[in-house]
PDB file of C-alpha atoms and ligand atoms in Angstrom:
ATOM      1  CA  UNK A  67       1.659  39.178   4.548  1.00  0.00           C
ATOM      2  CA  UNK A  68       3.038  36.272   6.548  1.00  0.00           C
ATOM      3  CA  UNK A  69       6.653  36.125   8.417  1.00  0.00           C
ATOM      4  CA  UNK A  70       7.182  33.235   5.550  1.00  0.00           C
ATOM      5  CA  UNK A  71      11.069  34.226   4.142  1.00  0.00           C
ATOM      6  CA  UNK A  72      12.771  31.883   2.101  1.00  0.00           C
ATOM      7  CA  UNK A  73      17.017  32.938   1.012  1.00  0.00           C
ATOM      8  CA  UNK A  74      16.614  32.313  -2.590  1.00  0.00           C
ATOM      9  CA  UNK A  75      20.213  32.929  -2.985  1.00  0.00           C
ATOM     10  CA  UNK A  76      20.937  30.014  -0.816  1.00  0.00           C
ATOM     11  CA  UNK A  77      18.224  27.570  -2.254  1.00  0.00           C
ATOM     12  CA  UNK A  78      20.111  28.147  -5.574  1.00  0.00           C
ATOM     13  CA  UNK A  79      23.672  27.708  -4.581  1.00  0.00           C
ATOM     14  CA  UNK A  80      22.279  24.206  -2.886  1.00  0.00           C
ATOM     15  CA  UNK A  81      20.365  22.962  -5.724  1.00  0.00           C
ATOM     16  CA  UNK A  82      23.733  23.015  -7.558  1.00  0.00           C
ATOM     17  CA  UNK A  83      25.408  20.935  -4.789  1.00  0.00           C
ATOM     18  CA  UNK A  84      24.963  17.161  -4.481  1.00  0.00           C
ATOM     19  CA  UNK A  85      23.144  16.216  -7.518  1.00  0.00           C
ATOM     20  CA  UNK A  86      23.663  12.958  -6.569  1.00  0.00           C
ATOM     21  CA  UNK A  87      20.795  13.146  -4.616  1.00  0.00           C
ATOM     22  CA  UNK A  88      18.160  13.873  -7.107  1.00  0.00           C
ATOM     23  CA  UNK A  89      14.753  14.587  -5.975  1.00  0.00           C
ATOM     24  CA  UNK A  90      16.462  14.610  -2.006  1.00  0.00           C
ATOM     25  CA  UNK A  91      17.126  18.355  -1.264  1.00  0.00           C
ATOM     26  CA  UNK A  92      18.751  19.328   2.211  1.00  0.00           C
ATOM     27  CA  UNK A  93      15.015  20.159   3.911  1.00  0.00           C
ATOM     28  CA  UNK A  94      13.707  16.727   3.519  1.00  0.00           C
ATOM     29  CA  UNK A  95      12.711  16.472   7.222  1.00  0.00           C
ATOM     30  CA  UNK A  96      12.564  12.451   7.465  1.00  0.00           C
ATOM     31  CA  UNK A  97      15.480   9.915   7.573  1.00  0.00           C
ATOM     32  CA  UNK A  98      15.882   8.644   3.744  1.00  0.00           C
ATOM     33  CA  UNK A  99      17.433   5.174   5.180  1.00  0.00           C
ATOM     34  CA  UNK A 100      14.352   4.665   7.407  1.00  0.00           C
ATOM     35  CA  UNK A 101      12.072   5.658   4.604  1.00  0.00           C
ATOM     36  CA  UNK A 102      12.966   3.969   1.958  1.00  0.00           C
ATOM     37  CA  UNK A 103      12.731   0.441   5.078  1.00  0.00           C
ATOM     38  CA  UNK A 104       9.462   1.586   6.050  1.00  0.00           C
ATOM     39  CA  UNK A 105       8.529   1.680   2.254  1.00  0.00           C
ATOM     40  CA  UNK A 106      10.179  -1.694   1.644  1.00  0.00           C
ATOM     41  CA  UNK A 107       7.880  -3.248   3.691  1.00  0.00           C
ATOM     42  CA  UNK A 108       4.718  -1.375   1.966  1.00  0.00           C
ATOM     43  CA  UNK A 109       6.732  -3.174  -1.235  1.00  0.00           C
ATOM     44  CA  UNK A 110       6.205  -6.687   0.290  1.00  0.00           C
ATOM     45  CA  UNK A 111       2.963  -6.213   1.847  1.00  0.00           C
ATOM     46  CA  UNK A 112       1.747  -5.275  -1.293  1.00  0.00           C
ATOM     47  CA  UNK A 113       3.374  -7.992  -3.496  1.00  0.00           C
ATOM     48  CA  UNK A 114       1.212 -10.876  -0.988  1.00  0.00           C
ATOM     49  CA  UNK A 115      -1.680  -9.256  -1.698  1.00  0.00           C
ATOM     50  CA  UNK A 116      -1.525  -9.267  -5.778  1.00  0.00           C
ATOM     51  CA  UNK A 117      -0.181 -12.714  -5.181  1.00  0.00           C
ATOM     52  CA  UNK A 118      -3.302 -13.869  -2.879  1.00  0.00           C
ATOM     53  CA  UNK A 119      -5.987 -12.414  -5.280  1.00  0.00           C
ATOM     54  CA  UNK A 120      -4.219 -13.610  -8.289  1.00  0.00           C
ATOM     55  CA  UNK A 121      -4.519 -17.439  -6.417  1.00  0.00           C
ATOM     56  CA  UNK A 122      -8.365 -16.662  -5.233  1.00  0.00           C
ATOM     57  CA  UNK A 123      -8.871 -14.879  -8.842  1.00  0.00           C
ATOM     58  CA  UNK A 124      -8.420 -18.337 -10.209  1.00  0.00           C
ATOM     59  CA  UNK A 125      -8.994 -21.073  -7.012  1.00  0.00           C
ATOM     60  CA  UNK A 126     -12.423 -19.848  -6.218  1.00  0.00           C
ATOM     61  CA  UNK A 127     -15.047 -21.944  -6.914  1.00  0.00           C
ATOM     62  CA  UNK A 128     -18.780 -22.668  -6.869  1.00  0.00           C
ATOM     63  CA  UNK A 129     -21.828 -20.695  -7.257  1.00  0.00           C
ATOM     64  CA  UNK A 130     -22.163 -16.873  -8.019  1.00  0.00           C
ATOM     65  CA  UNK A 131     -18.270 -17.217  -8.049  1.00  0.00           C
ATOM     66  CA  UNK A 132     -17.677 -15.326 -11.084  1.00  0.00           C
ATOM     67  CA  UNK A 133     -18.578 -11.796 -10.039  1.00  0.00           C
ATOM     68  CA  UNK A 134     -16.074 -12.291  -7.041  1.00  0.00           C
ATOM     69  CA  UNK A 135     -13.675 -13.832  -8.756  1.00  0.00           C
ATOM     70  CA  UNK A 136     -13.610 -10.466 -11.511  1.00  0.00           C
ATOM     71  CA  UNK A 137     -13.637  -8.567  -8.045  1.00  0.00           C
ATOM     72  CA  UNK A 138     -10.253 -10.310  -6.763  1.00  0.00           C
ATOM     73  CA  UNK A 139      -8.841 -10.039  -9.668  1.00  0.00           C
ATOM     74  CA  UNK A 140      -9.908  -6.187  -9.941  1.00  0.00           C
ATOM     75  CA  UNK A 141      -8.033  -5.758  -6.778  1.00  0.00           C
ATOM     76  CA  UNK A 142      -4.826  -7.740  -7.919  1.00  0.00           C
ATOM     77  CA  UNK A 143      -4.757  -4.958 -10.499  1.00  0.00           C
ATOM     78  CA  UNK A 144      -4.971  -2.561  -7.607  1.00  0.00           C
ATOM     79  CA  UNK A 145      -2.192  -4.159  -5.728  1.00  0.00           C
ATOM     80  CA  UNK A 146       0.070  -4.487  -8.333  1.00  0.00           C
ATOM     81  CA  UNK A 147      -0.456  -0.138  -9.431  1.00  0.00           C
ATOM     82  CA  UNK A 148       0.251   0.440  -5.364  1.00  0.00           C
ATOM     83  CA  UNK A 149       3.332  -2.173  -5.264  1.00  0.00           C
ATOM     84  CA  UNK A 150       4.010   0.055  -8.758  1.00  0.00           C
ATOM     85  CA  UNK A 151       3.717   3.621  -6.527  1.00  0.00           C
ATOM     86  CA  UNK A 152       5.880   2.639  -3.952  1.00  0.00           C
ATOM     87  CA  UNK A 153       9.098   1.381  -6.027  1.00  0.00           C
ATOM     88  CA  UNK A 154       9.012   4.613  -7.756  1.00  0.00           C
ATOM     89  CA  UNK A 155       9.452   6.267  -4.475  1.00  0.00           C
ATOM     90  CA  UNK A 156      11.919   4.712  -3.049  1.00  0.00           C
ATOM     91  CA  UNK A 157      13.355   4.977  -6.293  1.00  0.00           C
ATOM     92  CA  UNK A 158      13.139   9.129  -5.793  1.00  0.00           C
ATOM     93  CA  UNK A 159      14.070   9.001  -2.594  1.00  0.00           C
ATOM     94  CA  UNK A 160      17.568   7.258  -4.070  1.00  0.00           C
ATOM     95  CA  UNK A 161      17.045   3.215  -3.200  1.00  0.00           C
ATOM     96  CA  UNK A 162      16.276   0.370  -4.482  1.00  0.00           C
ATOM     97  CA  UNK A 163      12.746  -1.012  -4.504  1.00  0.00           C
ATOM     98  CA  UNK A 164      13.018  -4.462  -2.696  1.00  0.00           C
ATOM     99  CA  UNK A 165      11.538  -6.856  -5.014  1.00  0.00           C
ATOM    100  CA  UNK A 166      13.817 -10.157  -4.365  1.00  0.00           C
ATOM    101  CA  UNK A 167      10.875 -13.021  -3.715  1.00  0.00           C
ATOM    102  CA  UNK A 168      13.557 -13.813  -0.880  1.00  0.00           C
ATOM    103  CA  UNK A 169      11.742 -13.426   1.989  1.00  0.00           C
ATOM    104  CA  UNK A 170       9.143 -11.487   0.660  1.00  0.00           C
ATOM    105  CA  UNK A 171       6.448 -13.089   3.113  1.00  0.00           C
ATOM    106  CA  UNK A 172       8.272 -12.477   6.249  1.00  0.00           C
ATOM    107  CA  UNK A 173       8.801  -9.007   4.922  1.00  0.00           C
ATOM    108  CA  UNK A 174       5.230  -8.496   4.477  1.00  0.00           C
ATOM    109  CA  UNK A 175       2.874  -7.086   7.231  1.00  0.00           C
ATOM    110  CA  UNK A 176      -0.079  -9.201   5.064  1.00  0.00           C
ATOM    111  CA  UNK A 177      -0.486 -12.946   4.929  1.00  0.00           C
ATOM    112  CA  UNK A 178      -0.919 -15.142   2.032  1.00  0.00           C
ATOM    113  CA  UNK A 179      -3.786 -17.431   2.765  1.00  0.00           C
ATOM    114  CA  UNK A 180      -5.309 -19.260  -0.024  1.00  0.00           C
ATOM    115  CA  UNK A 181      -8.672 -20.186   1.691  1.00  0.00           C
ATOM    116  CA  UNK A 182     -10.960 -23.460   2.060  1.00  0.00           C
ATOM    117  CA  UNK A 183     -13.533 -21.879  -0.012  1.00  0.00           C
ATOM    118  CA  UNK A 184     -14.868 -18.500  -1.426  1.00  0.00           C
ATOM    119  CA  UNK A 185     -16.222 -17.416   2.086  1.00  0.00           C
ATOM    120  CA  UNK A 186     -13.187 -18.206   3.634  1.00  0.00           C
ATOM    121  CA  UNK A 187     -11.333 -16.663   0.656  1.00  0.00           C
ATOM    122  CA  UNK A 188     -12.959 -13.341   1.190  1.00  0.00           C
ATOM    123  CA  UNK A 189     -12.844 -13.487   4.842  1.00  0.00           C
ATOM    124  CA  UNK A 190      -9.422 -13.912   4.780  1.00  0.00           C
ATOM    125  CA  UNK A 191      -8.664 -10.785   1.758  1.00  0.00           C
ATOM    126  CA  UNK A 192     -10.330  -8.831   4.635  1.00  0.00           C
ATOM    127  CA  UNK A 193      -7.890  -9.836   7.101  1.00  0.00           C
ATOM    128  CA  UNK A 194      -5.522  -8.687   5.111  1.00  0.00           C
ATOM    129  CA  UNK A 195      -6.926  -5.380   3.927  1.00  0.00           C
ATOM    130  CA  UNK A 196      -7.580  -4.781   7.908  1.00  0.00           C
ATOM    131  CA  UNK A 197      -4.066  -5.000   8.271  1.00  0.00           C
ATOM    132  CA  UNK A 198      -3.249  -3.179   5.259  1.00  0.00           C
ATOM    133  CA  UNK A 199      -4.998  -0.151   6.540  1.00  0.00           C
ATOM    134  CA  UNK A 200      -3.473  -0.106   9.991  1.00  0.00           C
ATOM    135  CA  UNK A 201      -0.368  -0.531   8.566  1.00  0.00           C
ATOM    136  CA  UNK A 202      -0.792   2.449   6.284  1.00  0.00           C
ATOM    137  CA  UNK A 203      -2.366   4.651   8.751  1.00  0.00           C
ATOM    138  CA  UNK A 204       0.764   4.131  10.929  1.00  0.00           C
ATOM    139  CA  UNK A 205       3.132   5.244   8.211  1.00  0.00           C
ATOM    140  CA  UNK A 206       1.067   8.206   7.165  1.00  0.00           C
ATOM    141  CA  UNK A 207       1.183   9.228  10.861  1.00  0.00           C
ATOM    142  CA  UNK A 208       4.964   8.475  10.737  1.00  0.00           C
ATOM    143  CA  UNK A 209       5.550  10.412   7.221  1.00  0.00           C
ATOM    144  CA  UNK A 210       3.732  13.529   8.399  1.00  0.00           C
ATOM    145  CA  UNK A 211       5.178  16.676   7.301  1.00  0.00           C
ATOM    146  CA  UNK A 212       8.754  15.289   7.178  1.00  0.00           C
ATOM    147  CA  UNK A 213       7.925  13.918   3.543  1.00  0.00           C
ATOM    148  CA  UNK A 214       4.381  15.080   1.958  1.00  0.00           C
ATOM    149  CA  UNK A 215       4.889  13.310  -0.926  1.00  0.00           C
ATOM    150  CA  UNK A 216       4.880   9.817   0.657  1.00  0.00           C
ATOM    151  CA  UNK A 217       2.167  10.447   3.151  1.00  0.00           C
ATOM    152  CA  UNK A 218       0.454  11.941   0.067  1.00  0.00           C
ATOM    153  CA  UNK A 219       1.244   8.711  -2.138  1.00  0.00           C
ATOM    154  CA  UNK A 220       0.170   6.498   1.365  1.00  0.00           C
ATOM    155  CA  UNK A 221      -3.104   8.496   1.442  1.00  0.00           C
ATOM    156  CA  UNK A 222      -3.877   7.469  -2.125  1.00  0.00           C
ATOM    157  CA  UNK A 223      -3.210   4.006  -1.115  1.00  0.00           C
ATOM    158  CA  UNK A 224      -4.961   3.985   1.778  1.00  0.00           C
ATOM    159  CA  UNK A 225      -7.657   5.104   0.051  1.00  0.00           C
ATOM    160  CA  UNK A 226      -8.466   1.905  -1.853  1.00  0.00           C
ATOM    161  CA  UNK A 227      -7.147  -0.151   0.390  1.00  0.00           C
ATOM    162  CA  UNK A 228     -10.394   0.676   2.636  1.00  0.00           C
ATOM    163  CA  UNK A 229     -12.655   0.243  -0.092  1.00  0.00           C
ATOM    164  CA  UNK A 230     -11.377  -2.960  -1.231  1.00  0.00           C
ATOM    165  CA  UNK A 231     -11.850  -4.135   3.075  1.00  0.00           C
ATOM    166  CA  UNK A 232     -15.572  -2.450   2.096  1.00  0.00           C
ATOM    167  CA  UNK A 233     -15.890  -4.278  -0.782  1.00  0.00           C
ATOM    168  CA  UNK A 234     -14.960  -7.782   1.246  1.00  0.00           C
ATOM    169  CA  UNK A 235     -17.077  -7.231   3.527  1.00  0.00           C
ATOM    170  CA  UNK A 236     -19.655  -6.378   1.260  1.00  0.00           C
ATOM    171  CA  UNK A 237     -19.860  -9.728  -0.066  1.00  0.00           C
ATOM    172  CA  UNK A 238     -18.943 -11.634   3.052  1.00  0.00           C
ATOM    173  CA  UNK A 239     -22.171 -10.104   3.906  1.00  0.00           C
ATOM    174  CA  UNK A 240     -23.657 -11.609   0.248  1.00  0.00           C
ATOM    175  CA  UNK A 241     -21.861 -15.162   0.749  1.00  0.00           C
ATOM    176  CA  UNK A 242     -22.345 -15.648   4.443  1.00  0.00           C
ATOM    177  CA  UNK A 243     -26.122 -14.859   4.125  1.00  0.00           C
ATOM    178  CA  UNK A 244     -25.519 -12.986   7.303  1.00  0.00           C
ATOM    179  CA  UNK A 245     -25.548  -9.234   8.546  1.00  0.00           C
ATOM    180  CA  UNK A 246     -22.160  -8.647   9.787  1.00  0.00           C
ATOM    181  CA  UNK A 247     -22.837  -5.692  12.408  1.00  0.00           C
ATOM    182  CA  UNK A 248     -22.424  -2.353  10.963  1.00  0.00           C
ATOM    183  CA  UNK A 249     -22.893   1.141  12.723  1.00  0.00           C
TER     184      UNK A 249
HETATM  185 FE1  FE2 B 305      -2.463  -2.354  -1.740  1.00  0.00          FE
HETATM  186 FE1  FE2 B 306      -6.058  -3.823  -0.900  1.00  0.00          FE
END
């Protein structure tokens, strides 16, 4: 057996202390305040994003512009379960989810770009995923073992967010009519 000892006796007596704090027991290694700031600005990135693809869902245009225009609204979908995910956090971690359209776009890491055309449209949704993903990488990196149920929830996020940059670039490849390079 491991050297792993946990006082029960105290783990009890604290769970009755503070209830206030819900789901936020003594151990929870991170800052709350800076989580639930770092997580606000998941909240906005996220809310451009089902906001662009809702726009290019309907804007785009043209030939073969159905099948991409299901896929950006597909991803909208996506957006809108992850902008979902991370106000529930916050909300366990004890704040409030900052959805006031205030601001929203400086809040935001991604840009809302509507595009000249489909080609542009994608190009730009992989812009944004790009930065979606470093974003997210960052504040997995950040969340580490202080709070495994964010990094866990980032993960997940993450996740799609790098197969919806795959899937862009997938048919930037198809609309372009040109191999972008790929190792
Ligand atoms: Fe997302
Ligand atoms: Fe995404």
């Amino acid at each position: 057996m491991g050297t792993f000892a946990t006082d029960i006796a105290a783990i009890r007596k604290r769970a009755r202390e503070k209830l206030e704090m819900g789901a936020v027991t003594q151990n929870y290694g991170g800052d709350v305040k800076t989580a639930i700031a770092l997580l606000n600005e998941a909240v906005a990135t996220e809310i451009v994003c089902v906001l662009r693809y809702k726009y290019h869902a309907v804007a785009a245009t043209g030939i073969a512009s159905e099948s991409v225009k299901e896929e950006f609204a597909q991803h909208a979908k996506e957006e809108e379960q992850h902008l979902d995910w991370l106000s529930e956090r916050i909300n366990q971690l004890g704040g409030k989810p900052n959805l006031n359209p205030d601001g929203v776009a400086s809040r935001a890491a991604s840009q809302y770009a509507e595009g000249e055309n489909l080609v542009d449209m994608i190009r730009e949704n992989l812009v944004a995923e790009r930065i979606a993903i470093e974003h997210y990488r960052d504040l997995i990196r950040y969340f580490g073992d202080k709070d495994p149920t964010t990094r866990t929830l980032l993960e997940r996020v993450l996740a799609q967010e790098e197969e919806h940059a795959n899937d862009m670039h997938d048919l930037l490849v198809a609309h372009e009519g040109r191999p972008m390079l790929k190792k």
